[in-house]
Each structure stands twice: as C-alpha cells, then as structure tokens.
Coordinates of C-alpha atoms and ligand atoms in Angstrom, one line a residue:
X14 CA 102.8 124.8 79.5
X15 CA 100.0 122.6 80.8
X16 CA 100.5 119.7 82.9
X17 CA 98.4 116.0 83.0
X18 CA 97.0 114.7 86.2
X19 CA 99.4 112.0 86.3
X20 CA 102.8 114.3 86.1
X21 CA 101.4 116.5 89.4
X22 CA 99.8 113.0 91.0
X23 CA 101.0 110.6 93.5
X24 CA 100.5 107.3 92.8
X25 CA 99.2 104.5 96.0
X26 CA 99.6 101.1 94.9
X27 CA 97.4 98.8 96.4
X28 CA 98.1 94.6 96.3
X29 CA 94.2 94.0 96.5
X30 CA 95.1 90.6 98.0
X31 CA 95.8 92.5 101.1
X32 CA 94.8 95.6 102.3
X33 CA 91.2 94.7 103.4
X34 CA 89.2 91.7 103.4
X35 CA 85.6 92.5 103.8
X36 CA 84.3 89.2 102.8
X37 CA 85.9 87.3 105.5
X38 CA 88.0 84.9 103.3
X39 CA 91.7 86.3 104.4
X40 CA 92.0 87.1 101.4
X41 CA 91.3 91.2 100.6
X42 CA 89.3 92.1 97.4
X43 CA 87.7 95.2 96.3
X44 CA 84.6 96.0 98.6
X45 CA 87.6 95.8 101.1
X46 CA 89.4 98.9 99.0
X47 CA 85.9 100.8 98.7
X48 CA 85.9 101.0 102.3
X49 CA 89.3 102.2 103.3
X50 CA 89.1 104.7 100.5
X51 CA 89.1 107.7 102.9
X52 CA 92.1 106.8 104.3
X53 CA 94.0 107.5 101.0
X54 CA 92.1 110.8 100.2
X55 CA 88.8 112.0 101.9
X56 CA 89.0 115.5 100.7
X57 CA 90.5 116.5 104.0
X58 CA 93.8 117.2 105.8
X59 CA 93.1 114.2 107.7
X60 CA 93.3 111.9 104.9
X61 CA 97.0 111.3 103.4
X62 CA 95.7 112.6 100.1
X63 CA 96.7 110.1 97.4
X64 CA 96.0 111.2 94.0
X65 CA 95.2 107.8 92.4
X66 CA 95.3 104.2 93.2
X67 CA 97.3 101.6 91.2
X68 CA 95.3 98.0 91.7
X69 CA 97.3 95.3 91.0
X70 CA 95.5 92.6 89.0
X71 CA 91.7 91.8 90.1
X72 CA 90.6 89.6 86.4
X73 CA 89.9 86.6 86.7
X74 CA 92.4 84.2 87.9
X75 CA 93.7 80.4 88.6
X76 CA 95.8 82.6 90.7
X77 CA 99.2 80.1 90.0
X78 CA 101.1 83.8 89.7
X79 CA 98.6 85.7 92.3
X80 CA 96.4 87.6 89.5
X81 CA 99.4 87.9 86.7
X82 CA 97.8 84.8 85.2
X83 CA 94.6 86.0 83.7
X84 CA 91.7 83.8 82.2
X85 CA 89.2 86.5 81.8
X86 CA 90.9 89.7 80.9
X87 CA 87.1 91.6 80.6
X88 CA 86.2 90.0 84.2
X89 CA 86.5 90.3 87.7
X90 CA 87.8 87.2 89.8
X91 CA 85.1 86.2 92.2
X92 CA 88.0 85.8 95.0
X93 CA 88.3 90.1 94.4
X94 CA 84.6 90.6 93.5
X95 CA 82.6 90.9 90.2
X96 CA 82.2 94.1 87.5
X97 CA 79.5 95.6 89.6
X98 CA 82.0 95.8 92.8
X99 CA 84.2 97.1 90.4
X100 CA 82.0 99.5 88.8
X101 CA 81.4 100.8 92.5
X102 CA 85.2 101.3 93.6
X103 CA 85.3 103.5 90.4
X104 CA 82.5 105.8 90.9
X105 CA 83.4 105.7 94.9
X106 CA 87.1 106.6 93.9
X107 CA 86.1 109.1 91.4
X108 CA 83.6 110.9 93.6
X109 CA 86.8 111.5 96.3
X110 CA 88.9 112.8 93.2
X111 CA 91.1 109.6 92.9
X112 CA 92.3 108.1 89.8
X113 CA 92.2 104.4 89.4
X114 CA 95.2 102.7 86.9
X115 CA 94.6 99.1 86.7
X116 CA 97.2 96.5 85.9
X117 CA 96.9 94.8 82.2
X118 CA 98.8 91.9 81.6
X119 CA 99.5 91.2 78.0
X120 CA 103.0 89.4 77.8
X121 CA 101.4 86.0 78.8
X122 CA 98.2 84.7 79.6
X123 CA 97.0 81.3 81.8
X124 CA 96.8 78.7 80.6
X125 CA 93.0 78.6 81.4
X126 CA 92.3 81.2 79.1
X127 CA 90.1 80.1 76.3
X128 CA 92.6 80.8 74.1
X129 CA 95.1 78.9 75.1
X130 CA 92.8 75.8 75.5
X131 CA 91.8 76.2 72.1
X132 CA 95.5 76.2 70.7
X133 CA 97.2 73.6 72.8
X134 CA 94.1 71.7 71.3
X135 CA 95.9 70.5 67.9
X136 CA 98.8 72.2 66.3
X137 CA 96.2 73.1 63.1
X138 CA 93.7 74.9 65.7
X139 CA 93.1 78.6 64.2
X140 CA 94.1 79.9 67.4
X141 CA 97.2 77.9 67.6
X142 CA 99.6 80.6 66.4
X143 CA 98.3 82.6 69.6
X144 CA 100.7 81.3 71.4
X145 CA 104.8 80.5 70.7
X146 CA 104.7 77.1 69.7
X147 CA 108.5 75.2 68.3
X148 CA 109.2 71.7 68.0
X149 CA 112.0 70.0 69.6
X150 CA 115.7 70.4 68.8
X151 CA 116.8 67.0 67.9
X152 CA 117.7 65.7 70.8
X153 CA 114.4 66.0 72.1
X154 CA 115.5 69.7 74.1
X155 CA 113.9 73.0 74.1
X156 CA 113.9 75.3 71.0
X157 CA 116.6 77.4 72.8
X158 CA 118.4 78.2 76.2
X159 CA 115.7 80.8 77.6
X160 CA 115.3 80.6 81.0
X161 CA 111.7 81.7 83.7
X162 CA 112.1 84.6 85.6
X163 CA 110.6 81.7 88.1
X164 CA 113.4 79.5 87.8
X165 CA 113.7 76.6 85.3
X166 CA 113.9 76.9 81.4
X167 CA 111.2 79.2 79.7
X168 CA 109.3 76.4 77.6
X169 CA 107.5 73.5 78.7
X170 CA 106.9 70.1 76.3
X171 CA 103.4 69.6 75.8
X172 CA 102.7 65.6 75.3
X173 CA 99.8 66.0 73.5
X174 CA 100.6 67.7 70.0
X175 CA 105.0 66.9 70.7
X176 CA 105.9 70.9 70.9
X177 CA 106.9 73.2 73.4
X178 CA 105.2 77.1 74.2
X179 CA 107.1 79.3 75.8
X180 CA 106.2 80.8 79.1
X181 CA 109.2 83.4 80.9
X182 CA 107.2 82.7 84.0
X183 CA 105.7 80.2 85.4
X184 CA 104.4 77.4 83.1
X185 CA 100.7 78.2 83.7
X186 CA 101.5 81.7 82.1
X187 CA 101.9 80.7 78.6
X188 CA 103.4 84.0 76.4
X189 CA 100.6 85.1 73.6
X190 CA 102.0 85.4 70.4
X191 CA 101.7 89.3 69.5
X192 CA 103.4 89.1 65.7
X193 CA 99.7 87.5 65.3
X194 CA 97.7 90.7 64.0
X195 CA 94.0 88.8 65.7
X196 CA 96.4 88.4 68.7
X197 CA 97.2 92.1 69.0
X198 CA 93.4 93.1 68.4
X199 CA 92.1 91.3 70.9
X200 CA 94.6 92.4 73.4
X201 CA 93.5 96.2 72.4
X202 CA 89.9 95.5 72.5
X203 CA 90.6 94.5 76.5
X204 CA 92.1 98.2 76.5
X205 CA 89.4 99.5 75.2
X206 CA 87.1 97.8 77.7
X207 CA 88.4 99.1 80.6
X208 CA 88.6 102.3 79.3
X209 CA 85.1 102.9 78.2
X210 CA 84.0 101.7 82.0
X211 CA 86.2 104.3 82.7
X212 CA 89.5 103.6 84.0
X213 CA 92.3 106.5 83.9
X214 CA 95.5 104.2 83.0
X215 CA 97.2 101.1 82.4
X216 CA 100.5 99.7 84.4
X217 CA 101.6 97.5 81.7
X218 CA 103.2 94.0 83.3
X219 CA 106.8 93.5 81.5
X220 CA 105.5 94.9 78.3
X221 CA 109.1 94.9 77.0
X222 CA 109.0 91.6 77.1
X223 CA 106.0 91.2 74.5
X224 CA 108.1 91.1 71.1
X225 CA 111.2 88.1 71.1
X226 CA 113.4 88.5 68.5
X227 CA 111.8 86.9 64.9
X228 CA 113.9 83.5 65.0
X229 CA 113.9 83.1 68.6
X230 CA 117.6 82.8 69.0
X231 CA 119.9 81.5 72.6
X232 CA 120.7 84.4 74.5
X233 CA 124.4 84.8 74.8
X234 CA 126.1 83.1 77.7
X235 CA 126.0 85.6 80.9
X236 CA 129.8 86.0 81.6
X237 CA 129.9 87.7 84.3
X238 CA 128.1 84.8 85.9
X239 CA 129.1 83.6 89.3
X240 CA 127.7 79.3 88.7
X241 CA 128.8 78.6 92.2
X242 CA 126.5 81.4 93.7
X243 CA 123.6 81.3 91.2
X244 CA 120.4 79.0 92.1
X245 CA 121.0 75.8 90.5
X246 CA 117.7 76.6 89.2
X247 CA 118.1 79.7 87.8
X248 CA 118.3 78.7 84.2
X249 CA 117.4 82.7 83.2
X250 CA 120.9 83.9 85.1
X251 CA 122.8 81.8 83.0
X252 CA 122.5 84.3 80.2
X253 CA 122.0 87.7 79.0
X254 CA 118.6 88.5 78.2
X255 CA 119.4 89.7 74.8
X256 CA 116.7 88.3 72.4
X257 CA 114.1 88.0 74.8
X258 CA 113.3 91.6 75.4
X259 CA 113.8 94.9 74.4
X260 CA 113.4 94.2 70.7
X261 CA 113.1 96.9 68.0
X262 CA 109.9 95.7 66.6
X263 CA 108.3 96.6 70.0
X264 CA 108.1 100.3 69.7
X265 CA 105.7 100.7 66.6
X266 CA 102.4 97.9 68.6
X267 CA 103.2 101.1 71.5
X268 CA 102.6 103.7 69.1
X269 CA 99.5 102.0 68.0
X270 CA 98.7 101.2 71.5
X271 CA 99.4 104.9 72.7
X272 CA 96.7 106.0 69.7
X273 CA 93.8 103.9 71.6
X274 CA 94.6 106.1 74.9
X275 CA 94.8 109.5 73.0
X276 CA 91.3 108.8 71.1
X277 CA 89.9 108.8 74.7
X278 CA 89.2 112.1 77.0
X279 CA 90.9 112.3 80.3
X280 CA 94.8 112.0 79.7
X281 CA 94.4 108.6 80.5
X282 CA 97.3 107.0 81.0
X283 CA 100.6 104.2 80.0
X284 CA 102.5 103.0 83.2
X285 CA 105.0 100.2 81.8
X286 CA 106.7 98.3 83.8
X287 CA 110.7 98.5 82.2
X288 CA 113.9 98.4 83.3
X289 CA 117.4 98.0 81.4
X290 CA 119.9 100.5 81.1
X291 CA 119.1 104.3 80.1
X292 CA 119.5 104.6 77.1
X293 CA 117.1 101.7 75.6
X294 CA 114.7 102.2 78.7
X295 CA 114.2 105.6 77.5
X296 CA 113.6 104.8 73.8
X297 CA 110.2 103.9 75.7
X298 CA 108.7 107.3 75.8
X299 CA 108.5 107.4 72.3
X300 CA 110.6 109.2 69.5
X301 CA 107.7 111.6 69.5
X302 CA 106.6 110.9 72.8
X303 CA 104.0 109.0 71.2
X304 CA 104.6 105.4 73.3
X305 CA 104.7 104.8 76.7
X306 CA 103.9 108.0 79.0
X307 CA 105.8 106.7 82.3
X308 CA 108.1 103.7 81.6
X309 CA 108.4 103.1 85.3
X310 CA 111.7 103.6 86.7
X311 CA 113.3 101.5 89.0
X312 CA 116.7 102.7 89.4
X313 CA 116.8 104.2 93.1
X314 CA 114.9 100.8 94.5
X315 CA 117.1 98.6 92.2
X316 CA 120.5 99.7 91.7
X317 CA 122.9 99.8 94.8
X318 CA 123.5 103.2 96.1
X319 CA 124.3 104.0 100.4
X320 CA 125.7 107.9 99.8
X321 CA 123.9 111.2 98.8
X322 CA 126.3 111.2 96.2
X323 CA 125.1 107.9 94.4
X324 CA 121.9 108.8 95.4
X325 CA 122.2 112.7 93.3
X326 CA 124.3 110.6 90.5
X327 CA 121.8 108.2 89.7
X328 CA 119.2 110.9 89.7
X329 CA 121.1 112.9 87.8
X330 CA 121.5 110.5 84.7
X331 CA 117.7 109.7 84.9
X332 CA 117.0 113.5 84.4
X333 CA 120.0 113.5 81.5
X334 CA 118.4 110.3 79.7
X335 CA 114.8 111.6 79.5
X336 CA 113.8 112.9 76.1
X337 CA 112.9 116.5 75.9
X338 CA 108.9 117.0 77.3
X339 CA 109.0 113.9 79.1
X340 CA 108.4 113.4 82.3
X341 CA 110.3 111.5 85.3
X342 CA 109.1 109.2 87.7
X343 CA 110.7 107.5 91.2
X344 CA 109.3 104.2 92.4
X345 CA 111.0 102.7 96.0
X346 CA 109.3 99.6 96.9
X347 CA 106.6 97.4 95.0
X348 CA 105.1 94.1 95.1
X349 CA 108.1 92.0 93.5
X350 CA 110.7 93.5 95.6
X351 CA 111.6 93.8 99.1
X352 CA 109.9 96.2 101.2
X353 CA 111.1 100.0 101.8
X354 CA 111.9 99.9 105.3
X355 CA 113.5 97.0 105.0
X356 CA 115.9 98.5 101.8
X357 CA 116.7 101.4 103.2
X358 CA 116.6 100.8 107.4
X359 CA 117.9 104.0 109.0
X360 CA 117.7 106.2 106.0
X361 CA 114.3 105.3 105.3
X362 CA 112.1 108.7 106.0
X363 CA 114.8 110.6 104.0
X364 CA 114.6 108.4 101.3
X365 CA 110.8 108.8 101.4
X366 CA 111.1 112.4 101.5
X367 CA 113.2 112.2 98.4
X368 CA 110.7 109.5 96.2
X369 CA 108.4 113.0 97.3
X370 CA 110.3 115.8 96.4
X371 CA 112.0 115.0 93.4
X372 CA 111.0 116.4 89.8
X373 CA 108.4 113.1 88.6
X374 CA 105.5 111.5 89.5
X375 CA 106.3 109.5 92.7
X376 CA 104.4 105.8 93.2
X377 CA 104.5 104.6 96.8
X378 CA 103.5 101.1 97.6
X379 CA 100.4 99.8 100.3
X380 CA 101.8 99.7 104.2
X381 CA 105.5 101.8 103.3
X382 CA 104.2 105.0 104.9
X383 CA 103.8 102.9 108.2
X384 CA 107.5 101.4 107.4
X385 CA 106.1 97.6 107.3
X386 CA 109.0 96.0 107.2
X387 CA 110.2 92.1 105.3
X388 CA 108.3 89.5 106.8
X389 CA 110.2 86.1 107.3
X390 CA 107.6 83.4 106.0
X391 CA 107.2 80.0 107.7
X392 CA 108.1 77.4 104.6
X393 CA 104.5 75.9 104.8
X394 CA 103.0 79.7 104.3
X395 CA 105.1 80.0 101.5
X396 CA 102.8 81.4 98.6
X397 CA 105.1 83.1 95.8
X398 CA 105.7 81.0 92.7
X399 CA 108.9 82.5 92.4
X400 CA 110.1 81.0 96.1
X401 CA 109.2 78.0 95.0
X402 CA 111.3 78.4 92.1
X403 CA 114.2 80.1 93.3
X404 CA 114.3 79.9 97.1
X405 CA 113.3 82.0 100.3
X406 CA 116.4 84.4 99.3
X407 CA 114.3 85.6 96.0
X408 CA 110.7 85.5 97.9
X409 CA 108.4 88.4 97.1
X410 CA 105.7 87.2 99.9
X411 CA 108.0 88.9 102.8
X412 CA 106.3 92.5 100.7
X413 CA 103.0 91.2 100.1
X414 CA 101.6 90.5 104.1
X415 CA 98.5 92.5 105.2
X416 CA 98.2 96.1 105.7
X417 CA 98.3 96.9 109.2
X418 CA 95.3 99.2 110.6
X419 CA 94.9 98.4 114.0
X420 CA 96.2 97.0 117.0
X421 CA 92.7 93.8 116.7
X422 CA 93.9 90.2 115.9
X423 CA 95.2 90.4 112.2
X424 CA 95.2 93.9 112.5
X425 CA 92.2 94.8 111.1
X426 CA 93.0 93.4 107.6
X427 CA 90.6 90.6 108.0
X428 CA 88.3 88.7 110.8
X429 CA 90.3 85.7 110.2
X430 CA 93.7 84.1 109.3
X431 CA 94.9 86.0 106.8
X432 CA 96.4 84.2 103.6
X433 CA 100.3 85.4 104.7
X434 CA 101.5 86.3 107.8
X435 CA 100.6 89.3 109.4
X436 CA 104.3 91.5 110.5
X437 CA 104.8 91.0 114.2
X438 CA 105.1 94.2 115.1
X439 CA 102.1 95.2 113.9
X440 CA 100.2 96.1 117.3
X441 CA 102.8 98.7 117.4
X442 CA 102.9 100.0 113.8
X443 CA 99.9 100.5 112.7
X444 CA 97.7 103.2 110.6
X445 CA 95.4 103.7 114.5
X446 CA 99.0 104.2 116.6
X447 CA 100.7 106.1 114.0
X448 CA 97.7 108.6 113.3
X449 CA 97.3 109.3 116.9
X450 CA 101.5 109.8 116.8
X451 CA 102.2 113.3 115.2
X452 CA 105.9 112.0 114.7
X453 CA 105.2 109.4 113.5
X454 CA 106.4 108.1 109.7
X455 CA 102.4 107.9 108.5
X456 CA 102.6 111.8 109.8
X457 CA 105.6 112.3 107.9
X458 CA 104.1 111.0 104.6
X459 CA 101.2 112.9 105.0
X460 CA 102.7 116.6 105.7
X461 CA 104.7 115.6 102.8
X462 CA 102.0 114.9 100.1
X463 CA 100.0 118.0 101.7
X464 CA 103.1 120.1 101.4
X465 CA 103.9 118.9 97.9
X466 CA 99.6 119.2 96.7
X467 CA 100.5 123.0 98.0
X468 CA 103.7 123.8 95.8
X469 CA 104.0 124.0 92.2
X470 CA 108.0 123.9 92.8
X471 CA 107.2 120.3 94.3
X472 CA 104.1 118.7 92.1
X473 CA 105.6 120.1 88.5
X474 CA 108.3 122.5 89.1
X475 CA 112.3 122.3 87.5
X476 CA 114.9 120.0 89.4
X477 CA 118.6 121.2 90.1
X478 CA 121.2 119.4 92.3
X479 CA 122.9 122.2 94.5
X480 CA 126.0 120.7 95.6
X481 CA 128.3 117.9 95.4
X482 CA 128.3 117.1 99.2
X483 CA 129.1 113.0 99.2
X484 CA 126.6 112.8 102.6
X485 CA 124.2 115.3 101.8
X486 CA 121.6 115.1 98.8
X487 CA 120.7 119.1 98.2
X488 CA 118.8 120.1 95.3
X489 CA 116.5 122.9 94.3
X490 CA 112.9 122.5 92.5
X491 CA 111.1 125.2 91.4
X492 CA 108.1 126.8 89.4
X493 CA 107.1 130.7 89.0
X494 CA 107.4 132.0 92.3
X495 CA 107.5 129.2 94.3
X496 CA 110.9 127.6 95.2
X497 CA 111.8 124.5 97.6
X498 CA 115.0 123.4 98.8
X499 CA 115.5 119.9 100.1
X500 CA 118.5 118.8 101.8
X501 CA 119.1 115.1 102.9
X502 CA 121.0 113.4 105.1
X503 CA 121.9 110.0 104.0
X504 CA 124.5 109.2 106.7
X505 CA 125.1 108.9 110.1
X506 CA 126.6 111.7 110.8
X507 CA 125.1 115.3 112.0
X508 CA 126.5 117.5 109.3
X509 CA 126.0 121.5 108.6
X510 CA 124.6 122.5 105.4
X511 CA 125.1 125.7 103.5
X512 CA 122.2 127.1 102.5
X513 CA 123.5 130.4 101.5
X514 CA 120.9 132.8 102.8
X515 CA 117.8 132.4 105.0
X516 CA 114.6 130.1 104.5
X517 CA 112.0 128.8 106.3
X518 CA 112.6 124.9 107.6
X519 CA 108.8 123.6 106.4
X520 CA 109.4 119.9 107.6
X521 CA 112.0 117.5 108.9
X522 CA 112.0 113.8 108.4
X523 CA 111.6 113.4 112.2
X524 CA 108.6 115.8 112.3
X525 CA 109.4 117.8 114.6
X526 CA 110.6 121.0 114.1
X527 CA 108.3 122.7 110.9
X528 CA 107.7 126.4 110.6
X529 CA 111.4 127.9 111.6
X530 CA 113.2 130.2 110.7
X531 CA 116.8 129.1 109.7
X532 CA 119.8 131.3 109.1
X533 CA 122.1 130.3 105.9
X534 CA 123.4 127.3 107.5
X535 CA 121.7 124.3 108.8
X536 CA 122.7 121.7 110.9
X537 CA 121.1 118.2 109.9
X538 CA 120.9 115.4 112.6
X539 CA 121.8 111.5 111.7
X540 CA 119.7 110.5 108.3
X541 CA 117.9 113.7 108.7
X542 CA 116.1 115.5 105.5
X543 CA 114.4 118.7 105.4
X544 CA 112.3 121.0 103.3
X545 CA 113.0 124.7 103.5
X546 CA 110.5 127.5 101.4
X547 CA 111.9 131.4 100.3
X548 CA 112.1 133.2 104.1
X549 CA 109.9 136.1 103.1
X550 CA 107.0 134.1 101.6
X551 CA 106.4 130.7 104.1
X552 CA 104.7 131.9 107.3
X553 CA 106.3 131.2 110.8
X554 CA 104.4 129.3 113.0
Ligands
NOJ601 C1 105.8 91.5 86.8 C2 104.8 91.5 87.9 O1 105.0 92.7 88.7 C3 105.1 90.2 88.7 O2 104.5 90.2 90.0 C4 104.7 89.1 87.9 O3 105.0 87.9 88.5 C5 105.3 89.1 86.5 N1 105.4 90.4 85.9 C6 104.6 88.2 85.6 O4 103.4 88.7 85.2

C-alpha cells in the first residue's frame, strides 16, 4: 500500500498575523514566515522538522474577521504582503521540503468583495442571487430564527433594496449563495488558482456550512438550553443547528470539488474544517473516498475528557467511525480555541506526545511546542469579533498573541508594539531559552517528530489500544518490522505499567531518560508518557 505526503506529515499551523513581523507594522506577514522557515524544518536535526505549514488566511482583507473576510480571493493583502512575497514563501518552503496548505474561505465572503457590492446594488442585479437574499416576515423580522456564531441573529436588513442576506458570522461576511452554478464556478476557479502557483492543499473554513437547507427553515428550539447561563446575545445557542449545516446536498459540490484536486499532480490536498457527531462527520470522506481527504477532527481538543480512559475511548470511536482506507487525524489547539497548555495544564507534554503518536496526521498549532499559554487581554486590546459579540469568556485573541523567540522587547516577534499582547512570561519561554534547555517542552516536540520521521510504526503504521488501564493511555502502532509502544500517564499519580516483556524506553515526556533498557514493567512518574521500541532492535545509549 502507498501512502500520500499528507497521511506520514505533520502539519505547523501558522496565524501569519503573528509569528514574525518583518515589516515593522506589529502586525506579522509573510516575509516574516520566509525568514523563520528554518526553524520549522532546515534539513537538520536542529530544526523541529515540520512537514508542511498551514497559513491561515493572507487574501486580501477589510480584516473585520482577521483574514476570514476575503475581498480578493486571487490576492494577497498588502498588510501580509503581495503575490510575489507569496510566490517566494513557496519556492523558499518547497526548496526545505515543506508543504504549504493555505486556508480558502468559501462559506461567506466580505462584504467588500465585488460581488457582493454588485448584488446588494438592486435586487434585479445579475449577481444578486450570489448571495442569500429573503424579504421580511410580516412583521418586519428576519426570514427565520438563525443565529451568528458571533453573537446576534444571522441576517442583517439592508435599507436600501428592504431585504435581509444572511451572514453566520459577522455581518461584513455576507454567505455566497453556492445553489448558484456561476457562484460555484467562480469559487473553483480560485481553487484552481492557487493550485496552478502551486499550493499542496486547501483547509476549507466551515465548509459544512456552505449548503442551508432549500427553504431556509427555523432551527428547532435547543432544549437542552440553559437561558439563564447563555449570553444574552447568543441568538445561535438558542437552537439546534439543524438546517443550517450538514445538509445532504453538500456532498455531491465535494465530489466535484475533490475532481479539481485529483486532475492536479502532487496528492494535493482537502483539509475541511467539520465537526458534529461521527457518524455525519464522517460521511465527509466521501462514500468512495472521493470528498474531503482529512475532515479535521476536533474531538480530543473539543469534547471533555481528564482520564486515559476517555482519552482511549474517544480515540477509539474515531478509529471505529472512519470509512475503510481513510485516514485519521488529531488536532489539540488552533486559532479559534483556547491554547494547549492552557487546556490541558499538567498533562500537557503527554497529551502532546499523544496528538504525535497516534495513527493520523497530527496538526500542531504556532507557539504550543513552547506551551504559550491563554493570554488575558486588556478590554481596550480587545481585537476578536467574536469577544465583541459574546464576551471575554468566548475570546479567541487569548490564542492568537505573538510567537515568542527571544528574551528582546516583544520577543522578537516585531520591533514594535505588537497588535495583541505579548504572554508575560515570555522572557522565560521562549524558542532561544528552550533550545538551549535539552528538557525543555520545544526539546520534547522535536525528539518527537524526529523519532516519529524515523518509524514507519509512528508516521503510517496500524493503531491498537493495549489495555483498559482508567490512568494510563497504552496502545501499540506498528508497520513491517517496526513496532512502538506508547504508554501515558494522564494522572497524578506514579503508576507501574505492564509491558509484558522488555523494550527499549526511546523518550519520556520529561526528557530525560531516552535510550534504557526497561524490564516488562515500567514505572511512570505524575503525567508521565513514554515511547518504548522492540529491545533487540533500538540501540542503548
Ligand atoms: C472558522 C475560522 O477558523 C474562524 O476563525 C472564522 O472566524 C470562521 N470560520 C469564519 O470564517
């Protein structure tokens, strides 16, 4: 069986807003990422070794939703650069062996675009059906009880021609209108552009959300729906998001999507960005695996789990709901939720040592291998459209602030104030401190991806849970020859594992002891994990 670059890959994602300004602006851009390229991959041990890059959106921008608001989906935003910067951090990426997946955003558009200016124009504009356009209910309300993922209701009155359009975000990000064949076309022609420059993949922003059900109908009423804790804004929470997303009539614009990528060379490849339960989540991948290659998969950064035996079960269902040939991913922090260390606090490193060892293609988000943790943002700092909408508690700024690489005022990220808050502890965690730390967490993360670039058991290999241990999360991957047992420790406790015969310990979460030989059974300190390779075959140091 051969595998694709993007199932043995590991996937950086990189908010371009901030992890290096280079023009001096606070705000990073592109040039910025061309020059901290080697720290992701330089060929070397020395380098972490990231496979490819994820850059989240770059077009051009009012920026109202940070980039997710595109005017210019064939551009560049002069804030991030222009084509030719672009063109650069491709070739510059490619020459180190890194794949570059951009971000495509085709649920919604700004409400600069061209398009939409044209059909908010007049309601007999050609370009008017581009867009989801109703009248008024009689009383003068909106066409039905959808609600922003922003906070408020998910249609806005426009004065001018007396109808509402519908926007699930903020109001600048009006929702195209993909039933609209010109619509779709022009949406696959941006697809195409990108490819032919020669981008590797797509992450596709909510594309479940680009079909609504035909007649637009009100969600049902959410009933499980606390009003007295809910945001009194939070319109969306009021219901069940059963007409809005998820609709049958998405799966065959994927197919034909999917056909655009496989005329190409280069496995190039579909991210999506889903969620929902299993069963419809998986429908994603195709009935022939002809959709979606990787519909992201949210569920250990999402879903509550504490033990090693939620942990194994919700890892365990994912591999149960995957359709036959495809392939798994793990995803632990991102730019819309709240940052790793944060989430997971002491059991952090194991849980990073999991999103690396399990069976799927791991993505790891910008500043999480130095364990940059929530940053509390001053009100008048606050950027985020969806703070504004739905208060500090749902704020996805405190994930956003600038990497850290040095100990320098605004730690390297820029030569002035950056455009959020820099972490406060930054002049201790840092990519200069934790490189010259050999225990440190950045170490950890990059003996991991080197260990895991070295085993097939790791990058592609099977997946088998070994035990039903509630504290300890022990599985098994392997490929030919190569086997790897991982075994981690998601309490506080120190507790003995049975390994049943001897192996070779080939890292520990604390980095610290590598290279031993262990007897059958292993004792595990508090929120310790561990590698271990066959005895006979991993050399003792
Ligand atoms: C999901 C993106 O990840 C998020 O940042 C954005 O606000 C919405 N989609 C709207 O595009």
């Amino acid at each position: 069986m051969s595998y694709k670059w993007w199932q043995s890959a590991v996937i950086y994602q990189i908010y371009p807003r901030s992890f290096q300004d280079s023009s001096g602006n606070g705000i990073g851009d592109l040039q910025g990422i061309i020059e901290r390229l080697d720290y992701l991959n330089d060929g070397t041990r020395d380098s972490l070794g990231f496979d490819a890059i994820w850059i989240s959106p770059f077009f051009k921008s009012p920026m109202k939703d940070h980039g997710y608001d595109v005017s210019d989906y064939c551009d560049v935003d002069p804030l991030f650069g222009d084509l030719d910067t672009f063109d650069r951090l491709l070739a510059a990426a490619h020459q180190r062996g890194i794949k570059v997946i951009i971000d495509y955003v085709p649920n919604h558009s700004s409400d600069q675009h061209p398009w939409f200016i044209a059909s908010r124009s007049s309601k007999d504009n050609p370009q008017r059906d581009w867009y989801i356009w109703r009248d008024p209910k009689a009383d003068g309300s909106p066409p039905n009880n959808w609600g922003s993922f922003m906070g408020g209701p998910a249609w806005t009155l426009d004065e001018h021609t007396g109808q509402y359009y519908l926007h699930q975000f903020v109001p600048e990000q009006p929702e195209l209108n993909w039933r609209n064949p010109a619509v779709k076309e022009a949406l696959f022609d941006a697809i195409r552009f990108w490819l032919d420059r020669g981008v590797d993949g797509f992450r596709m922003d909510v594309i479940g959300l680009i079909i609504k059900d035909e007649m637009l109908r009100d969600n049902p009423v959410n009933p499980n729906v606390n009003l007295t804790e809910l945001h009194p804004n939070d319109v969306m929470g009021r219901t069940q998001s059963l007409y809005n997303l998820d609709q049958d009539d998405v799966h065959p614009i994927l197919k034909e999507m999917r056909q655009i990528f496989d005329r190409y060379d280069g496995d190039r490849v579909i991210i999506g960005e889903l969620w929902g339960p299993l069963d419809r989540w998986a429908r994603y991948y195709g009935e022939n695996l002809d959709e979606i290659h990787m519909p992201f998969n949210f569920r250990l950064m999402d879903e509550p789990w504490e033990t090693a035996a939620e942990a194994r079960q919700k890892v365990n269902d994912l591999e149960a709901a995957i359709p036959a040939g495809g392939w798994p991913n793990y995803v632990l922090g991102n730019h819309d939720r709240i940052r790793l260390a944060t989430r997971f606090g002491p059991r952090a490193r194991a849980a990073i040592m999991m999103l690396l060892t399990l069976r799927g293609t791991p993505t790891f988000y910008y500043g999480d291998e130095l364990g940059i943790k929530n940053v509390d943002i001053p009100p008048e700092k606050v950027q985020d459209p969806q703070a504004k909408g739905l208060g500090a508690g749902r704020s996805r700024d405190v994930a956003r602030t600038p990497m850290q690489w040095d100990d320098t005022p605004h730690a390297g990220f820029s030569r002035v104030e950056p455009w959020l808050p820099v972490e406060d502890e930054y002049q201790v965690r840092n990519v200069t401190a934790q490189t010259a730390d050999p225990s440190s967490q950045l170490n950890l993360v990059k003996q991991l991806l080197y260990l895991r670039r070295g085993s097939a058991a790791l990058s592609i290999g099977e997946y088998e849970s070994l035990s039903d241990d509630p504290h300890v999360f022990l599985f098994r991957r392997w490929h030919g020859e190569d086997e790897k047992i991982v075994a981690l420790n998601f309490s506080g406790k120190r507790i003995s594992v049975d390994l049943e015969r001897p192996l070779t310990l080939l890292l520990s979460t604390a980095v610290d002891r590598t290279r031993q030989a262990v007897s059958g059974v292993f004792e595990l300190r508090p929120y310790e994990g561990a590698v271990f390779g066959a005895a006979d075959k991993e050399s003792i140091e």
